[in-house]
Short mmCIF file of C-alpha atoms in Angstrom, two decimals:
data_model
loop_
_atom_site.label_atom_id
_atom_site.label_comp_id
_atom_site.label_asym_id
_atom_site.label_seq_id
_atom_site.Cartn_x
_atom_site.Cartn_y
_atom_site.Cartn_z
CA MET T 876 0.00 0.00 0.00
CA GLY T 877 2.98 2.35 0.33
CA ASP T 878 3.74 4.78 3.12
CA VAL T 879 0.86 5.87 5.33
CA MET T 880 0.72 9.07 7.36
CA GLY T 881 -2.32 9.21 9.64
CA ILE T 882 -5.04 11.76 9.00
CA ARG T 883 -4.82 15.35 7.81
CA VAL T 884 -7.57 17.69 8.99
CA LEU T 885 -8.50 20.76 7.01
CA ASN T 886 -10.13 23.00 9.60
CA ALA T 887 -11.89 26.06 8.17
CA VAL T 888 -14.94 28.22 8.80
CA ALA T 889 -18.26 27.66 7.05
CA ARG T 890 -18.05 28.80 3.42
CA GLY T 891 -14.30 29.06 3.89
CA GLY T 892 -13.45 27.15 0.73
CA LYS T 893 -13.16 23.55 2.01
CA THR T 894 -15.04 21.94 -0.86
CA GLU T 895 -13.29 24.16 -3.41
CA TRP T 896 -9.99 23.00 -1.90
CA ALA T 897 -11.12 19.37 -2.19
CA VAL T 898 -12.05 19.87 -5.86
CA THR T 899 -8.69 21.49 -6.60
CA GLN T 900 -6.80 18.72 -4.79
CA ALA T 901 -8.66 16.03 -6.71
CA ARG T 902 -7.89 17.71 -10.05
CA HIS T 903 -4.21 18.24 -9.22
CA ARG T 904 -3.74 14.62 -8.17
CA THR T 905 -5.12 13.29 -11.44
CA ALA T 906 -3.28 15.77 -13.66
CA GLY T 907 -0.74 13.14 -14.77
CA LEU T 908 -3.37 10.37 -15.06
CA VAL T 909 -1.32 8.32 -12.59
CA LYS T 910 -2.93 9.02 -9.23
CA SER T 911 -6.54 8.22 -8.32
CA PRO T 912 -8.05 9.98 -5.30
CA TYR T 913 -11.37 8.96 -3.74
CA VAL T 914 -13.67 11.72 -2.48
CA LEU T 915 -16.10 10.51 0.20
CA LEU T 916 -19.28 12.59 0.55
CA PRO T 917 -22.39 12.33 2.78
CA SER T 918 -25.10 11.94 0.13
CA ARG T 919 -25.82 11.37 -3.53
CA THR T 920 -26.84 15.02 -3.86
CA GLN T 921 -23.40 16.14 -2.69
CA VAL T 922 -21.76 13.65 -5.05
CA ASP T 923 -23.64 15.24 -7.94
CA ASP T 924 -22.69 18.73 -6.73
CA PHE T 925 -19.02 17.73 -6.52
CA LYS T 926 -19.18 16.34 -10.07
CA GLN T 927 -20.57 19.67 -11.26
CA ARG T 928 -17.81 21.58 -9.46
CA LEU T 929 -15.21 19.37 -11.12
CA ALA T 930 -16.80 19.99 -14.50
CA ASN T 931 -16.87 23.74 -13.89
CA GLN T 932 -13.11 23.69 -13.30
CA GLY T 933 -12.42 21.75 -16.48
CA GLY T 934 -13.12 18.18 -15.36
CA ALA T 935 -10.77 15.41 -14.24
CA MET T 936 -10.18 11.77 -15.15
CA GLY T 937 -9.52 9.20 -12.44
CA VAL T 938 -11.37 10.86 -9.54
CA TYR T 939 -13.61 8.44 -7.66
CA LEU T 940 -16.66 9.94 -5.93
CA GLY T 941 -19.05 8.17 -3.60
CA THR T 942 -20.85 7.79 -0.29
CA PHE T 943 -20.11 5.39 2.54
CA GLN T 944 -22.31 2.81 0.82
CA ASP T 945 -20.31 3.14 -2.41
CA ILE T 946 -16.91 2.86 -0.78
CA CYS T 947 -18.06 -0.14 1.28
CA ARG T 948 -19.42 -1.95 -1.77
CA GLU T 949 -16.13 -1.32 -3.56
CA ILE T 950 -14.19 -2.98 -0.73
CA LEU T 951 -16.76 -5.76 -0.29
CA ASP T 952 -16.51 -6.65 -3.97
CA ARG T 953 -12.76 -7.21 -3.53
CA SER T 954 -13.27 -9.64 -0.67
CA GLU T 955 -14.56 -13.22 -0.87
CA ILE T 956 -17.60 -12.35 1.22
CA SER T 957 -20.95 -12.29 -0.58
CA LEU T 958 -23.61 -10.15 1.08
CA ILE T 959 -26.91 -8.73 -0.11
CA VAL T 960 -27.65 -5.19 1.05
CA ILE T 961 -31.35 -5.09 1.90
CA SER T 962 -33.64 -2.08 1.63
CA GLU T 963 -35.37 -0.28 4.49
CA THR T 964 -38.65 -1.94 3.49
CA ALA T 965 -37.05 -5.38 3.80
CA GLN T 966 -35.56 -4.43 7.18
CA ILE T 967 -38.97 -3.39 8.49
CA LYS T 968 -40.63 -6.58 7.23
CA LEU T 969 -37.90 -8.64 8.86
CA LEU T 970 -38.41 -6.88 12.19
CA GLN T 971 -42.18 -7.30 11.93
CA SER T 972 -41.70 -11.04 11.41
CA ILE T 973 -39.30 -11.23 14.37
CA VAL T 974 -41.62 -9.48 16.86
CA GLU T 975 -44.52 -11.60 15.63
CA ASN T 976 -42.71 -14.81 16.58
CA LEU T 977 -40.94 -13.75 19.78
CA PRO T 978 -42.63 -14.21 23.20
CA LEU T 979 -42.79 -10.52 24.14
CA ASN T 980 -44.53 -9.32 27.29
CA TYR T 981 -43.60 -5.66 27.70
CA PHE T 982 -44.26 -4.85 24.03
CA LEU T 983 -47.20 -7.26 23.63
CA LYS T 984 -49.84 -4.56 23.19
CA ILE T 985 -47.92 -2.47 20.66
CA LYS T 986 -45.95 -5.03 18.67
CA HIS T 987 -48.57 -4.98 15.88
CA LYS T 988 -48.66 -1.18 15.66
CA PRO T 989 -47.48 0.18 12.26
CA GLY T 990 -44.79 2.41 13.74
CA PHE T 991 -43.27 -0.15 16.12
CA ALA T 992 -41.02 -1.76 13.51
CA GLN T 993 -39.76 1.65 12.37
CA THR T 994 -38.83 2.47 15.97
CA LEU T 995 -37.04 -0.85 16.33
CA LEU T 996 -35.16 -0.20 13.11
CA ALA T 997 -33.95 3.18 14.41
CA ILE T 998 -32.71 1.47 17.61
CA ALA T 999 -30.96 -1.27 15.62
CA ARG T 1000 -29.24 1.35 13.46
CA GLU T 1001 -27.96 3.19 16.53
CA LEU T 1002 -26.61 -0.02 18.05
CA GLU T 1003 -24.92 -1.04 14.80
CA ALA T 1004 -23.52 2.46 14.29
CA GLY T 1005 -21.92 2.12 17.71
CA MET T 1006 -20.57 -1.35 16.77
CA ILE T 1007 -22.39 -2.88 19.75
CA GLU T 1008 -22.63 -6.66 19.58
CA PRO T 1009 -25.95 -8.24 20.67
CA ASP T 1010 -24.23 -10.22 23.44
CA SER T 1011 -22.64 -7.07 24.85
CA PHE T 1012 -25.98 -5.25 24.74
CA GLN T 1013 -27.73 -8.10 26.56
CA VAL T 1014 -25.11 -8.13 29.31
CA ALA T 1015 -25.31 -4.34 29.71
CA VAL T 1016 -29.10 -4.18 30.04
CA GLN T 1017 -29.26 -6.97 32.61
CA LYS T 1018 -27.83 -4.57 35.20
CA ILE T 1019 -30.24 -1.68 34.61
CA ASP T 1020 -33.47 -3.17 33.23
CA ARG T 1021 -36.27 -3.27 35.82
CA ASP T 1022 -39.40 -3.86 33.76
CA GLY T 1023 -38.14 -6.11 30.95
CA ARG T 1024 -38.23 -3.43 28.25
CA LEU T 1025 -34.50 -3.39 27.55
CA ARG T 1026 -34.19 -7.17 27.76
CA GLU T 1027 -36.85 -7.52 25.08
CA LEU T 1028 -35.12 -4.93 22.91
CA ALA T 1029 -31.87 -6.87 23.32
CA LEU T 1030 -33.68 -10.08 22.34
CA ILE T 1031 -35.10 -8.44 19.21
CA TYR T 1032 -31.70 -7.00 18.28
CA GLN T 1033 -30.05 -10.42 18.75
CA GLU T 1034 -32.64 -12.11 16.53
CA TYR T 1035 -32.38 -9.34 13.91
CA ARG T 1036 -28.61 -9.68 13.65
CA ASP T 1037 -28.80 -13.49 13.63
CA GLN T 1038 -31.32 -13.59 10.80
CA LEU T 1039 -29.31 -11.13 8.72
CA LEU T 1040 -26.25 -13.34 9.13
CA GLU T 1041 -28.10 -16.56 8.35
CA SER T 1042 -29.51 -15.10 5.13
CA ASN T 1043 -26.25 -13.44 4.00
CA TRP T 1044 -28.03 -10.12 4.29
CA VAL T 1045 -26.71 -6.82 5.59
CA ASP T 1046 -28.36 -3.47 6.20
CA PRO T 1047 -26.63 -0.22 5.14
CA THR T 1048 -25.26 0.53 8.63
CA GLY T 1049 -24.11 -3.04 9.09
CA LEU T 1050 -22.35 -2.84 5.73
CA VAL T 1051 -19.96 -0.22 7.13
CA TRP T 1052 -19.31 -2.46 10.14
CA TRP T 1053 -18.61 -5.45 7.87
CA THR T 1054 -16.18 -3.31 5.86
CA VAL T 1055 -14.21 -2.36 8.98
CA ASP T 1056 -13.89 -6.08 9.83
CA ILE T 1057 -12.91 -6.98 6.25
CA LEU T 1058 -10.10 -4.42 6.21
CA ALA T 1059 -8.85 -5.72 9.56
CA ASP T 1060 -8.72 -9.32 8.29
CA GLN T 1061 -7.95 -8.67 4.61
CA PRO T 1062 -6.11 -5.34 4.23
CA GLU T 1063 -5.29 -6.29 0.64
CA CYS T 1064 -8.95 -5.60 -0.17
CA CYS T 1065 -8.29 -1.87 0.18
CA PRO T 1066 -8.28 -0.38 -3.34
CA GLU T 1067 -5.11 1.28 -4.63
CA TRP T 1068 -6.39 4.81 -4.26
CA ASP T 1069 -3.77 7.54 -4.07
CA SER T 1070 -5.65 9.32 -1.31
CA LEU T 1071 -9.00 9.73 0.41
CA ILE T 1072 -10.68 13.11 0.87
CA VAL T 1073 -13.64 13.17 3.27
CA ASP T 1074 -15.71 16.30 2.74
CA GLY T 1075 -19.07 17.67 3.87
CA PHE T 1076 -19.64 15.74 7.11
CA ASP T 1077 -20.60 17.53 10.33
CA ASP T 1078 -20.32 14.34 12.40
CA LEU T 1079 -19.52 10.64 12.03
CA ALA T 1080 -21.02 7.60 13.69
CA PRO T 1081 -18.42 5.52 15.56
CA VAL T 1082 -18.49 2.85 12.85
CA GLN T 1083 -17.89 5.48 10.15
CA ALA T 1084 -14.99 6.98 12.11
CA ASP T 1085 -13.56 3.47 12.51
CA LEU T 1086 -13.69 2.92 8.76
CA ILE T 1087 -11.86 6.19 8.06
CA ASN T 1088 -9.25 5.30 10.67
CA SER T 1089 -8.84 1.87 9.07
CA LEU T 1090 -8.33 3.44 5.65
CA ALA T 1091 -5.87 5.93 7.14
CA GLY T 1092 -3.70 2.98 8.08
CA LEU T 1093 -3.75 1.62 4.52
CA LEU T 1094 -3.76 4.60 2.16
CA PRO T 1095 -0.91 7.08 1.53
CA GLU T 1096 -3.02 10.05 2.57
CA VAL T 1097 -6.41 10.70 4.19
CA THR T 1098 -7.77 14.24 4.59
CA VAL T 1099 -10.97 15.18 6.44
CA THR T 1100 -12.51 18.64 6.14
CA ILE T 1101 -14.11 19.99 9.33
CA THR T 1102 -15.96 23.24 9.94
CA ARG T 1103 -14.62 25.39 12.77
CA ALA T 1104 -15.81 28.59 14.39
CA ALA T 1105 -14.68 31.91 12.98
CA GLU T 1106 -12.15 33.72 15.15
CA GLY T 1107 -13.90 35.26 18.12
CA SER T 1108 -17.28 33.61 17.40
CA GLU T 1109 -17.05 30.25 19.18
CA ARG T 1110 -20.56 28.86 19.67
CA PRO T 1111 -20.59 25.53 21.54
CA LEU T 1112 -24.16 24.67 20.54
CA VAL T 1113 -23.42 25.16 16.86
CA HIS T 1114 -19.95 23.62 16.69
CA LYS T 1115 -20.45 20.76 19.15
CA ARG T 1116 -20.76 18.12 16.43
CA PHE T 1117 -17.77 19.44 14.48
CA ASN T 1118 -15.67 19.36 17.64
CA HIS T 1119 -16.90 15.83 18.37
CA LEU T 1120 -15.91 14.72 14.87
CA GLN T 1121 -12.39 16.03 15.34
CA ALA T 1122 -12.14 14.36 18.76
CA GLU T 1123 -13.25 11.02 17.28
CA LEU T 1124 -10.44 11.10 14.74
CA GLU T 1125 -7.84 12.21 17.28
CA GLU T 1126 -8.63 9.20 19.48
CA GLU T 1127 -7.15 6.76 16.98
CA GLN T 1128 -4.76 8.67 14.72
CA GLU T 1129 -2.05 11.28 14.67
CA ILE T 1130 -3.65 14.45 13.32
CA GLU T 1131 -1.90 16.92 11.03
CA PHE T 1132 -3.75 20.19 10.54
CA VAL T 1133 -3.90 21.76 7.09
CA THR T 1134 -4.72 25.42 6.53
CA ILE T 1135 -5.99 27.27 3.51
CA ASP T 1136 -6.08 30.95 2.71
CA GLU T 1137 -9.62 31.95 3.61
CA LYS T 1138 -11.42 34.54 1.56
CA LYS T 1139 -11.49 37.96 3.19
CA LYS T 1140 -14.45 40.26 2.70
CA ASP T 1141 -14.51 44.02 2.93
CA ARG T 1142 -17.57 43.89 5.15
CA GLU T 1143 -19.75 41.25 6.72
CA ASP T 1144 -23.01 40.49 4.93
CA LEU T 1145 -26.21 41.07 6.93
CA PHE T 1146 -27.24 37.43 6.93
CA GLU T 1147 -23.69 36.26 7.60
CA LYS T 1148 -23.54 38.56 10.62
CA LEU T 1149 -26.93 37.25 11.75
CA GLU T 1150 -25.68 33.65 11.45
CA ASN T 1151 -22.46 34.37 13.36
CA ASN T 1152 -24.40 35.92 16.24
CA LEU T 1153 -27.48 33.67 16.22
CA PHE T 1154 -26.52 31.70 19.35
CA SER T 1155 -24.35 34.37 20.91
CA ASN T 1156 -24.88 37.12 23.45
CA SER T 1157 -22.07 39.24 22.03
CA LEU T 1158 -24.14 41.36 19.65
CA GLU T 1159 -23.87 44.90 21.00
CA GLU T 1160 -26.40 46.64 18.76
CA PRO T 1161 -29.36 45.57 16.59
CA LEU T 1162 -28.70 44.62 12.99
CA ALA T 1163 -29.87 47.20 10.48
CA ALA T 1164 -31.71 45.35 7.73
CA GLY T 1165 -32.68 48.39 5.68
CA ASP T 1166 -34.66 47.33 2.62
CA ARG T 1167 -33.05 43.91 2.43
CA ILE T 1168 -35.86 42.20 4.38
CA LYS T 1169 -39.47 42.63 3.30
CA MET T 1170 -42.70 41.24 4.70
CA VAL T 1171 -45.46 39.98 2.45
CA ALA T 1172 -48.87 38.47 3.19
CA VAL T 1173 -49.67 35.42 1.07
CA PRO T 1174 -52.32 32.71 1.50
CA ASP T 1175 -50.13 29.61 1.07
CA ARG T 1176 -46.68 28.16 0.32
CA GLU T 1177 -47.20 28.49 -3.44
CA GLY T 1178 -47.81 32.20 -2.96
CA GLU T 1179 -44.58 32.53 -0.99
CA ILE T 1180 -42.67 30.88 -3.84
CA ARG T 1181 -44.24 33.16 -6.45
CA GLU T 1182 -43.38 36.25 -4.41
CA ALA T 1183 -39.81 35.07 -3.83
#
C-alpha cells in the first residue's frame, strides 16, 4: 500500500473554501493520469454537486466519488464475502416477522402497531452504528433493566442480527461495520487509491470513524474537512458536532492540521452577521436590515414561492 501518514484535517470556517480546496486537490492529483483519489461525501446530492464543481473547473479523469455505501461496496466486492444489502422496506418486514414470533410481554400490546417496527429499526441502526454486539448489549441491560423493556429490545436486536447473518443479508449501517472487519482481516482488499478526501460531514457515527481510521492505516493520505468557528465567534451549541468529529479522529490517529487561505471580505453580509451571532450574546447593537428584508402576506406556500 505504500507509506501511510495518519489523518490530515482541514479545519476552516463555514463557506471558507473547504469543498473548493477538495475539488482542486482532486484535479491536481489526477493531472498526470497516474494518481486516483477517492472523495467521500455524505449523500448522492453532494456527489452530484461535486461532479458539477469538477466539470466547472475543467473536469478530471480518475477521480472516484461516492458515499459510505459506495466505498463499502467497492471494498466488499474485492473480498470473498458475498452479502446482499437489503432495503429499508425489507428491514422493516424482517423486524415485523421477528416481533410476531418472539414471546414478548412488555411490548405485547404495541408489537402490531405500524410504527413499532420503524422504531425498532432506528434502535438497531444506533446499536450497529456504535458497533455494539448483541451479546454485549444483553449483558449491559441486565444490570439496569427493571421492567423487561430493555431485555426484550436486546432479544429483538439479537434475533435481527442473527437472521441477517443466516440469510447473508446486511443493512446499510451493518455494511460499514462489515467493511471495517474486512479491512482488519484482509487489508489487501483496500483499493489502490492515491488518497482519500472526506468532505461535507458535520459528524460521524463511531463505525464510520472506525472505517476512516482503518483506511488511514492503509492509504498514503487521508484528509478530512471539518468546519470550525470563525475567530472570536465560538458557539458551543453550533460547533459541538464538528468538535466531536475532530475528537473522534484524534482518538485513533495522529492528526496533522492543514490550513488554507480563507477569503477575506470588505464587510460582513447582513445574513452572515446574523448567522455568526445567532446563538451568541455578544451582539452589542441591533442589525440594520434596511430594505433587504421585506414582509409579504400570502395565502399559502405556493404564494410565498411566487413572491420570492
